[in-house]
Backbone as numpy.savetxt, mean C-alpha at the origin, in Angstrom:
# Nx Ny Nz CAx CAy CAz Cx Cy Cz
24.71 11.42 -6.38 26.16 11.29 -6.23 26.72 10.33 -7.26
26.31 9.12 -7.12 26.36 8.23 -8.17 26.33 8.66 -9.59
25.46 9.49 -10.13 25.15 10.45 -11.06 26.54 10.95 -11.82
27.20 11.87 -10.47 27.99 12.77 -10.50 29.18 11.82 -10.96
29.34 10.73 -10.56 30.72 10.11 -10.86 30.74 9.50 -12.45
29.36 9.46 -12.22 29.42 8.61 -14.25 29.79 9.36 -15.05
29.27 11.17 -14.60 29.19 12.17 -16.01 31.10 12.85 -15.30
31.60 12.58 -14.46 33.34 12.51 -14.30 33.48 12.04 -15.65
32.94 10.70 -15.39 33.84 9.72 -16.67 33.73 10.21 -18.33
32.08 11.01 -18.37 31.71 11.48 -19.43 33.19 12.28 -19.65
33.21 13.55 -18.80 34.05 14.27 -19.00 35.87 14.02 -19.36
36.20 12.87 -18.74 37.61 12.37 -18.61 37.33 12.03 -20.15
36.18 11.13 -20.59 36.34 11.10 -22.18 36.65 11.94 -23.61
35.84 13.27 -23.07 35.71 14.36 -23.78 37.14 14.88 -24.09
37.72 15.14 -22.37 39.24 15.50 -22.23 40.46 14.62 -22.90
40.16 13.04 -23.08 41.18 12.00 -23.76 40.70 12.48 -25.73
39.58 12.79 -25.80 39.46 12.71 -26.89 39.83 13.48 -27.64
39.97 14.74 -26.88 40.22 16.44 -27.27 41.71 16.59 -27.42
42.57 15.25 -26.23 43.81 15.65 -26.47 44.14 14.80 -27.08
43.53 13.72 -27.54 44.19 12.69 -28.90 43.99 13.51 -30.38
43.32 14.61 -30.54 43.23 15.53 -31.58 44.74 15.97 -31.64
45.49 16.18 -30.61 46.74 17.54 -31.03 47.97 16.50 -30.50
48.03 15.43 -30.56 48.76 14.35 -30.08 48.86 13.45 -31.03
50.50 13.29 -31.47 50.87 12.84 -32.53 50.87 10.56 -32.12
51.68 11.04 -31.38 52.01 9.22 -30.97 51.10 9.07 -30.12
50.39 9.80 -29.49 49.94 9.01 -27.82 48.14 8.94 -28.93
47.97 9.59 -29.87 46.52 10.13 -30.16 45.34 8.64 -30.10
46.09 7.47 -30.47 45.18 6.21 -30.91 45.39 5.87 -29.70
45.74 6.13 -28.53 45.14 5.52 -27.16 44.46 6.47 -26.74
45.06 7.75 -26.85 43.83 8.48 -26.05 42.75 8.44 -26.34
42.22 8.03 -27.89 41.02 8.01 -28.19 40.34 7.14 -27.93
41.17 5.55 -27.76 40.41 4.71 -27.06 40.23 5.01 -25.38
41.06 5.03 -24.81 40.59 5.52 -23.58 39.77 6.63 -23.69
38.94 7.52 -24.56 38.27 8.17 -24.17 36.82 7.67 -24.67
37.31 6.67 -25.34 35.93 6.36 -25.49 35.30 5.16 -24.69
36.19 4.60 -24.19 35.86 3.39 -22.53 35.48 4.43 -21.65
36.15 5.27 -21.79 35.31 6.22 -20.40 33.63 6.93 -20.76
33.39 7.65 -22.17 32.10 7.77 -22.90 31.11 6.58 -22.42
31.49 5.66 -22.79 30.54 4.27 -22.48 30.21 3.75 -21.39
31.44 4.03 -20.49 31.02 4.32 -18.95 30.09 4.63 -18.55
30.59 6.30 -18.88 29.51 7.53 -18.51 28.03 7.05 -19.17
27.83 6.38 -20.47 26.30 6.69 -20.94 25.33 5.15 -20.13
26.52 4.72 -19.76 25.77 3.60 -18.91 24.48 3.67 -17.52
25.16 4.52 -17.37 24.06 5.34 -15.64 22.84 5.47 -16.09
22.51 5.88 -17.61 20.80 6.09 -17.96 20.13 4.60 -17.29
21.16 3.55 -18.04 20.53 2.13 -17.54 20.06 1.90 -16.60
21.73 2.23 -15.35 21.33 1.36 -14.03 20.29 1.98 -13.58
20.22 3.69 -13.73 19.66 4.59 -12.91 17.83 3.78 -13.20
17.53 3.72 -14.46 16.26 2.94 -14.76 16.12 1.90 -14.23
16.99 0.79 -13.99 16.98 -0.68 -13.16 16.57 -0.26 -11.74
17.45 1.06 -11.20 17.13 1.16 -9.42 15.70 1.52 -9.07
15.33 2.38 -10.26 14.14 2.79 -10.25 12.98 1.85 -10.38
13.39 0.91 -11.63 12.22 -0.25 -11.00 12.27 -1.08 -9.83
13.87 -1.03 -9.36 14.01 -1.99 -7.80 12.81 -0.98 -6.90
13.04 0.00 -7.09 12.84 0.87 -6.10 10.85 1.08 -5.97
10.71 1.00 -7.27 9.14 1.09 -7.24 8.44 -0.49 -6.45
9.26 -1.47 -7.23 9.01 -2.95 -6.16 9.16 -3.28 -4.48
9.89 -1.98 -4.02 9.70 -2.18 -2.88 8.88 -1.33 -2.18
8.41 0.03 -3.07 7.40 1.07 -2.38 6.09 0.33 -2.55
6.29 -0.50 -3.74 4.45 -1.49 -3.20 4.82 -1.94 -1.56
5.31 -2.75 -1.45 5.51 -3.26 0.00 5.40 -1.87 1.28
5.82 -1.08 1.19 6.24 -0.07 1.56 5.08 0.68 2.18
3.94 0.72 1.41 3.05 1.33 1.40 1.97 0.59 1.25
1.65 -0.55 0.81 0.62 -1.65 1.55 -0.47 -1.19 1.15
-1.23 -0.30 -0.11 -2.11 -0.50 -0.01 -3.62 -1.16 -0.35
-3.12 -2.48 -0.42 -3.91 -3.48 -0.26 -4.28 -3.96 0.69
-3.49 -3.62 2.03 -3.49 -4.07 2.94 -4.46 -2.76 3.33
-4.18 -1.48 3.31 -5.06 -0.49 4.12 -6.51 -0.80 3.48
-6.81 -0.98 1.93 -8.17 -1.49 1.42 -8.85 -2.65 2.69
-8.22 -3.55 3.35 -8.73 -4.44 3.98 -9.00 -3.88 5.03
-8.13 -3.19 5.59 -8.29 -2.47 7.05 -10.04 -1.47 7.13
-10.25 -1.16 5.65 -11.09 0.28 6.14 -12.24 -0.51 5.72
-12.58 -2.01 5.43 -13.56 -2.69 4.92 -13.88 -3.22 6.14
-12.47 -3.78 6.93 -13.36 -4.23 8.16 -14.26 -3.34 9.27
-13.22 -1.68 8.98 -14.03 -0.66 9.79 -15.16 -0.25 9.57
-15.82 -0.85 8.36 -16.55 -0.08 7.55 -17.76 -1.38 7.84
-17.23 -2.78 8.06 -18.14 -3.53 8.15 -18.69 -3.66 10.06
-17.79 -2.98 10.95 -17.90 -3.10 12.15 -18.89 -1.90 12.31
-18.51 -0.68 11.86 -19.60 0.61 12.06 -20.99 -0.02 11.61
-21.17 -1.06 10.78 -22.37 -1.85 10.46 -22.86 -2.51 11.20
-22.09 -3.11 12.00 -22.58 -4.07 13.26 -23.15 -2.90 14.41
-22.16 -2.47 14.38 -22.27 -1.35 15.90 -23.54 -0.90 15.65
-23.65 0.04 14.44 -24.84 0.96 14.23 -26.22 -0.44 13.95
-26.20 -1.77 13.76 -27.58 -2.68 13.86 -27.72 -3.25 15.01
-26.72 -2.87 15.84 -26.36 -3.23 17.25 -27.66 -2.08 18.20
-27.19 -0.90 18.11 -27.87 0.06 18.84 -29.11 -0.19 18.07
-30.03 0.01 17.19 -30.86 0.02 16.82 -31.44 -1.35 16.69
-31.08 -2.46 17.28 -31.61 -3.49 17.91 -32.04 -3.16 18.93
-31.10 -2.31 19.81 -31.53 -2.02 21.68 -32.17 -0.81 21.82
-31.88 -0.14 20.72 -33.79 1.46 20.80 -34.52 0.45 20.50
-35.02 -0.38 19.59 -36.46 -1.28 19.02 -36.91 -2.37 20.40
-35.58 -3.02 21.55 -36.06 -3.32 22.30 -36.77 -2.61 23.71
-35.75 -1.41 23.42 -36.01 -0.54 24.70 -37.78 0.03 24.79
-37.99 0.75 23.42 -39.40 0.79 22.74 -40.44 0.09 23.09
-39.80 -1.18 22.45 -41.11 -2.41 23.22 -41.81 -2.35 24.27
-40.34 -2.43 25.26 -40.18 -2.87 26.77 -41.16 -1.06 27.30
-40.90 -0.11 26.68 -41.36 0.83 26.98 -42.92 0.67 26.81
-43.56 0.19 25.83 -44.48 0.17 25.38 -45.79 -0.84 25.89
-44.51 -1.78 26.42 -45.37 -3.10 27.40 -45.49 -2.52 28.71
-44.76 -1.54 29.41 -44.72 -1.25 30.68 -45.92 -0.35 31.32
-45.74 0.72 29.78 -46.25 1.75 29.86 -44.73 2.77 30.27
-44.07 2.70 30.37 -43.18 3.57 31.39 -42.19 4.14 30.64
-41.45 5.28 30.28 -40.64 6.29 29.36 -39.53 6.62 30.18
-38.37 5.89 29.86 -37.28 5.56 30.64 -36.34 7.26 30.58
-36.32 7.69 28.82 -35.47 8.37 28.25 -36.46 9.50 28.02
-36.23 10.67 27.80 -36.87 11.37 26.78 -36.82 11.57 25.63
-38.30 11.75 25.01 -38.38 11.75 23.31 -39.83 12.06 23.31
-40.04 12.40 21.91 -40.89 13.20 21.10 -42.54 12.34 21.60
-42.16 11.38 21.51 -43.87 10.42 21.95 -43.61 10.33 22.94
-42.91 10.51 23.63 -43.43 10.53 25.71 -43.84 11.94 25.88
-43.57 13.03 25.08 -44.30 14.55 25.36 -45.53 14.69 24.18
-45.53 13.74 23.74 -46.41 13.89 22.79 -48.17 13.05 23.85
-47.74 12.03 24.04 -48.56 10.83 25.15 -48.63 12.05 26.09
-47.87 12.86 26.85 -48.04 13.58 28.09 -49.09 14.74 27.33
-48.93 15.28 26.28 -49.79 16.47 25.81 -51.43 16.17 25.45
-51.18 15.01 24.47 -52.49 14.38 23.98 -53.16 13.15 24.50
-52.41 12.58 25.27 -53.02 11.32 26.12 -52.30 10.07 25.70
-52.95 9.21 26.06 -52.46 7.61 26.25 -53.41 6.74 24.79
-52.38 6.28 24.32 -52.86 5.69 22.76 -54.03 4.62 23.43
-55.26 4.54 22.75 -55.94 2.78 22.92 -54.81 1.97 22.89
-55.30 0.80 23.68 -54.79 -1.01 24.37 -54.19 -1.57 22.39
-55.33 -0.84 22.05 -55.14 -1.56 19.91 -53.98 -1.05 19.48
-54.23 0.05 19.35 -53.51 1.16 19.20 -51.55 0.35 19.41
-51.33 0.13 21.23 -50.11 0.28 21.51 -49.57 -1.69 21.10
-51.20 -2.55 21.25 -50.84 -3.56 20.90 -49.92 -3.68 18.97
-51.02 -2.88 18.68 -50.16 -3.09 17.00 -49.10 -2.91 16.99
-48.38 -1.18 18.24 -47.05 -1.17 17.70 -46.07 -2.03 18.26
-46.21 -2.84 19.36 -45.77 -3.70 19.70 -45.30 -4.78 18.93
-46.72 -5.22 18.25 -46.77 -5.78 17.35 -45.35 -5.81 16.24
-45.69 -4.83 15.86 -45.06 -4.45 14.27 -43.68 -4.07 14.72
-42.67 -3.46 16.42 -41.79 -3.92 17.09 -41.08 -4.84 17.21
-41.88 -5.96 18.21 -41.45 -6.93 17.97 -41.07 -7.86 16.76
-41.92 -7.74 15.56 -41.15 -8.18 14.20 -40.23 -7.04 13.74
-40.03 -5.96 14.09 -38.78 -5.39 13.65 -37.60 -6.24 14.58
-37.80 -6.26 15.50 -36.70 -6.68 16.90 -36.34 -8.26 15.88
-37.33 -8.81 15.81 -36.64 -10.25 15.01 -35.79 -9.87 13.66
-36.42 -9.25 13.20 -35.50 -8.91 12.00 -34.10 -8.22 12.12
-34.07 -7.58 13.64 -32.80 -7.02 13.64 -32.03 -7.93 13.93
-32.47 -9.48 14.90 -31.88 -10.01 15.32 -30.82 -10.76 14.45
-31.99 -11.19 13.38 -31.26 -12.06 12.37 -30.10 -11.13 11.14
-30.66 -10.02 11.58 -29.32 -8.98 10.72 -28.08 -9.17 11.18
-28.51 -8.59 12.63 -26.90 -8.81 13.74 -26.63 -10.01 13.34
-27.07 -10.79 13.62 -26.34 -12.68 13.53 -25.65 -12.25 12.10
-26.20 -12.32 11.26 -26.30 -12.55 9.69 -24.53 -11.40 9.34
-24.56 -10.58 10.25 -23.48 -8.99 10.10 -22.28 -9.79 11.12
-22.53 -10.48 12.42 -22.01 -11.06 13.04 -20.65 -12.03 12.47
-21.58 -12.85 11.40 -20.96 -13.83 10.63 -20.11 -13.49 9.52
-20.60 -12.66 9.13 -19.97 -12.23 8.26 -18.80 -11.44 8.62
-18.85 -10.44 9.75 -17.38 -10.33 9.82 -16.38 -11.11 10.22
-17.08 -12.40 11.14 -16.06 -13.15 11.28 -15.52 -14.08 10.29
-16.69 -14.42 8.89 -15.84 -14.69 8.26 -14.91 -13.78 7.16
-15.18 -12.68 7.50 -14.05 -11.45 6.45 -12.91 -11.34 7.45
-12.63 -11.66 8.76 -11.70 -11.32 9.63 -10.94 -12.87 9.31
-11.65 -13.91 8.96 -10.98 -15.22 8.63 -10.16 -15.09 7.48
-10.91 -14.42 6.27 -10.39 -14.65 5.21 -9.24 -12.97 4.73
-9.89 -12.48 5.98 -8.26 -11.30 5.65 -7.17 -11.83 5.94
-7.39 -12.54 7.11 -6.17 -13.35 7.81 -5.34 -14.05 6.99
-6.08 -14.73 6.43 -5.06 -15.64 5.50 -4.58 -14.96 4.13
-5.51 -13.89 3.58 -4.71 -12.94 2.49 -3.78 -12.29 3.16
-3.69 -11.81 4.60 -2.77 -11.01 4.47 -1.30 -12.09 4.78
-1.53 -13.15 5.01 -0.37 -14.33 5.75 -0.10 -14.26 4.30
-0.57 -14.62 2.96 -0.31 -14.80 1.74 0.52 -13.44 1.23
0.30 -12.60 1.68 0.86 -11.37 1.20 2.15 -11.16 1.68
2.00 -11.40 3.41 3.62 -11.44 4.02 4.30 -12.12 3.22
4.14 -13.45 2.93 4.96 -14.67 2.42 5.61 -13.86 0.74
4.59 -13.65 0.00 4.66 -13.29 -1.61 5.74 -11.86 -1.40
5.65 -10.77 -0.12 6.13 -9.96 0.63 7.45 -10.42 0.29
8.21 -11.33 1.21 9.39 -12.05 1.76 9.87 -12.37 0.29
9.06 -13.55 -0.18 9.37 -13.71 -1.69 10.06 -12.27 -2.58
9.48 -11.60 -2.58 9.56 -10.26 -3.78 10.69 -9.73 -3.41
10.81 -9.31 -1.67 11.53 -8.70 -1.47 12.71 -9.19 -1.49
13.09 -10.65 -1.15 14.61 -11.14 -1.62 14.82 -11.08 -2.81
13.77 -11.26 -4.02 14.20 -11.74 -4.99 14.84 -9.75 -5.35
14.21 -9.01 -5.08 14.10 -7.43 -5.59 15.74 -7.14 -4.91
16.05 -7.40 -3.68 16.99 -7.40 -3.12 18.62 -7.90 -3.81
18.30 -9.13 -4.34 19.46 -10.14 -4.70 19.52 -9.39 -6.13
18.52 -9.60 -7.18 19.00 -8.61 -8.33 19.46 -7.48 -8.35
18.93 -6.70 -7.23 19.63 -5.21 -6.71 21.09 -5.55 -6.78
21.32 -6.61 -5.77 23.40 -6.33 -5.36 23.76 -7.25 -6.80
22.92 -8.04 -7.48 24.04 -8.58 -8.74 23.62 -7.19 -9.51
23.28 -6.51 -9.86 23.34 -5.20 -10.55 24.31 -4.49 -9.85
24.96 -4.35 -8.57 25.58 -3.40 -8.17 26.88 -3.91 -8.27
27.02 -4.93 -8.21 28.22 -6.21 -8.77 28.43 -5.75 -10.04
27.93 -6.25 -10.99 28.08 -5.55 -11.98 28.30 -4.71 -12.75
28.04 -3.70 -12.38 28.04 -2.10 -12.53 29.54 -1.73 -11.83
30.15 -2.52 -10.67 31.70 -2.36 -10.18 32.25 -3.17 -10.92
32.05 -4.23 -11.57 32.87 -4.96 -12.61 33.05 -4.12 -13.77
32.16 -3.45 -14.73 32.04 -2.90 -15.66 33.15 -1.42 -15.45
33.11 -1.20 -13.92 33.95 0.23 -14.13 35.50 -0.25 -14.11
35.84 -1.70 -13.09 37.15 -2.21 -13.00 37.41 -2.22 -14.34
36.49 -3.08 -15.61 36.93 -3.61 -16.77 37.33 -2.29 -17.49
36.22 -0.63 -17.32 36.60 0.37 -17.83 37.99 0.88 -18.04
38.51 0.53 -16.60 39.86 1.47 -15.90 40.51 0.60 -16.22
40.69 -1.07 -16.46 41.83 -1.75 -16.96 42.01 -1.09 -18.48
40.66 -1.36 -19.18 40.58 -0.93 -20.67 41.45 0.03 -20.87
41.43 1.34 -19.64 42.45 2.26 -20.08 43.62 2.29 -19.74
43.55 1.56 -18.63 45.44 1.73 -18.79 45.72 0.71 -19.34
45.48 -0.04 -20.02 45.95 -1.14 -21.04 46.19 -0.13 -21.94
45.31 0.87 -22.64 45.28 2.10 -23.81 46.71 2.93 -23.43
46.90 3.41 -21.94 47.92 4.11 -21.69 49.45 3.51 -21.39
49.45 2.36 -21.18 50.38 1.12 -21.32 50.96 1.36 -22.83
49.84 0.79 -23.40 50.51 1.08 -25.63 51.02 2.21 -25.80
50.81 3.51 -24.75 51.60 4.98 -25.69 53.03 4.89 -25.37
């Protein structure tokens, strides 16, 4: 719409200029008034480029995605916990299976033990064995995955508090140059339209 009113002015120029051609006395104003209105009109390439960078400064905000990068790191670091989580509690369940003798769940080595028999005392001690140091190692993973998200949940926190703030910042400052540009741009058309009837005043 805005558009539409600048290339008016284009046109009101074209029309002052066309009739200062066949116009004896009035011709040296119409030509200036048609050319305050030309300069008008070629002005819109400008602002239209200025709104467009206002406008790209606020679709960063807009669309955040720095902020979604953080979001899918923490999901991405929790599916890590979860999934060393369960496979801490199969490696204990195992054990506990293995010390009992007793097959809580079904699976492939409780029909396998039911088909071919019961492993040697050596045999179930090793895997116990070699169990239980998996079970420690998971433990210290979890801890180790534990910590770490709490400290990535610490330190998102405060990037993203930094981001609101720099946020607030950008956006007034993107804001306030916006309306002195739009200030402006209504000064420039007042000064246009005096320019011309000052031009149409002299005929």
């Amino acid at each position: 719409r805005l558009y539409g009113v600048y290339k008016v002015h284009g046109n009101y120029g074209r029309v002052f200029s066309e009739w200062s051609a066949i116009e004896k006395e009035m011709g040296d104003g119409l030509q200036s008034a048609g050319h305050h209105m030309d300069v008008y009109a070629s002005s819109i390439d400008d602002i239209l480029e200025d709104e467009e960078h206002y406008a790209d400064q606020l679709k960063e905000y807009f669309y955040a995605e720095a902020l979604r990068a953080v979001c899918r790191k923490h999901e991405l670091m929790q599916y890590d916990l979860e999934m060393a989580a369960q496979d801490l509690a199969s490696k204990k369940q195992q054990c506990e299976e293995l010390a009992t003798g007793t097959v809580r769940t079904f699976s492939l080595k409780g029909m396998t033990t039911k088909l071919f028999g019961q492993e040697t005392p050596e045999q179930r001690e090793a895997r116990i064995k070699v169990l239980e140091e998996q079970i420690n190692e998971g433990e210290q993973q979890l801890k180790s995955k534990n910590l770490e998200g709490r400290e990535f949940v610490k330190n998102a926190w405060a990037d993203i508090e930094r981001f609101k703030e720099q946020k607030n910042r950008d956006l007034k400052e993107a804001l306030i140059s916006y309306a002195v540009m739009q200030i402006s741009m209504c000064k420039k058309g007042i000064q246009v339209w005096t320019n011309a009837k000052e031009c149409f005043s002299k005929m």
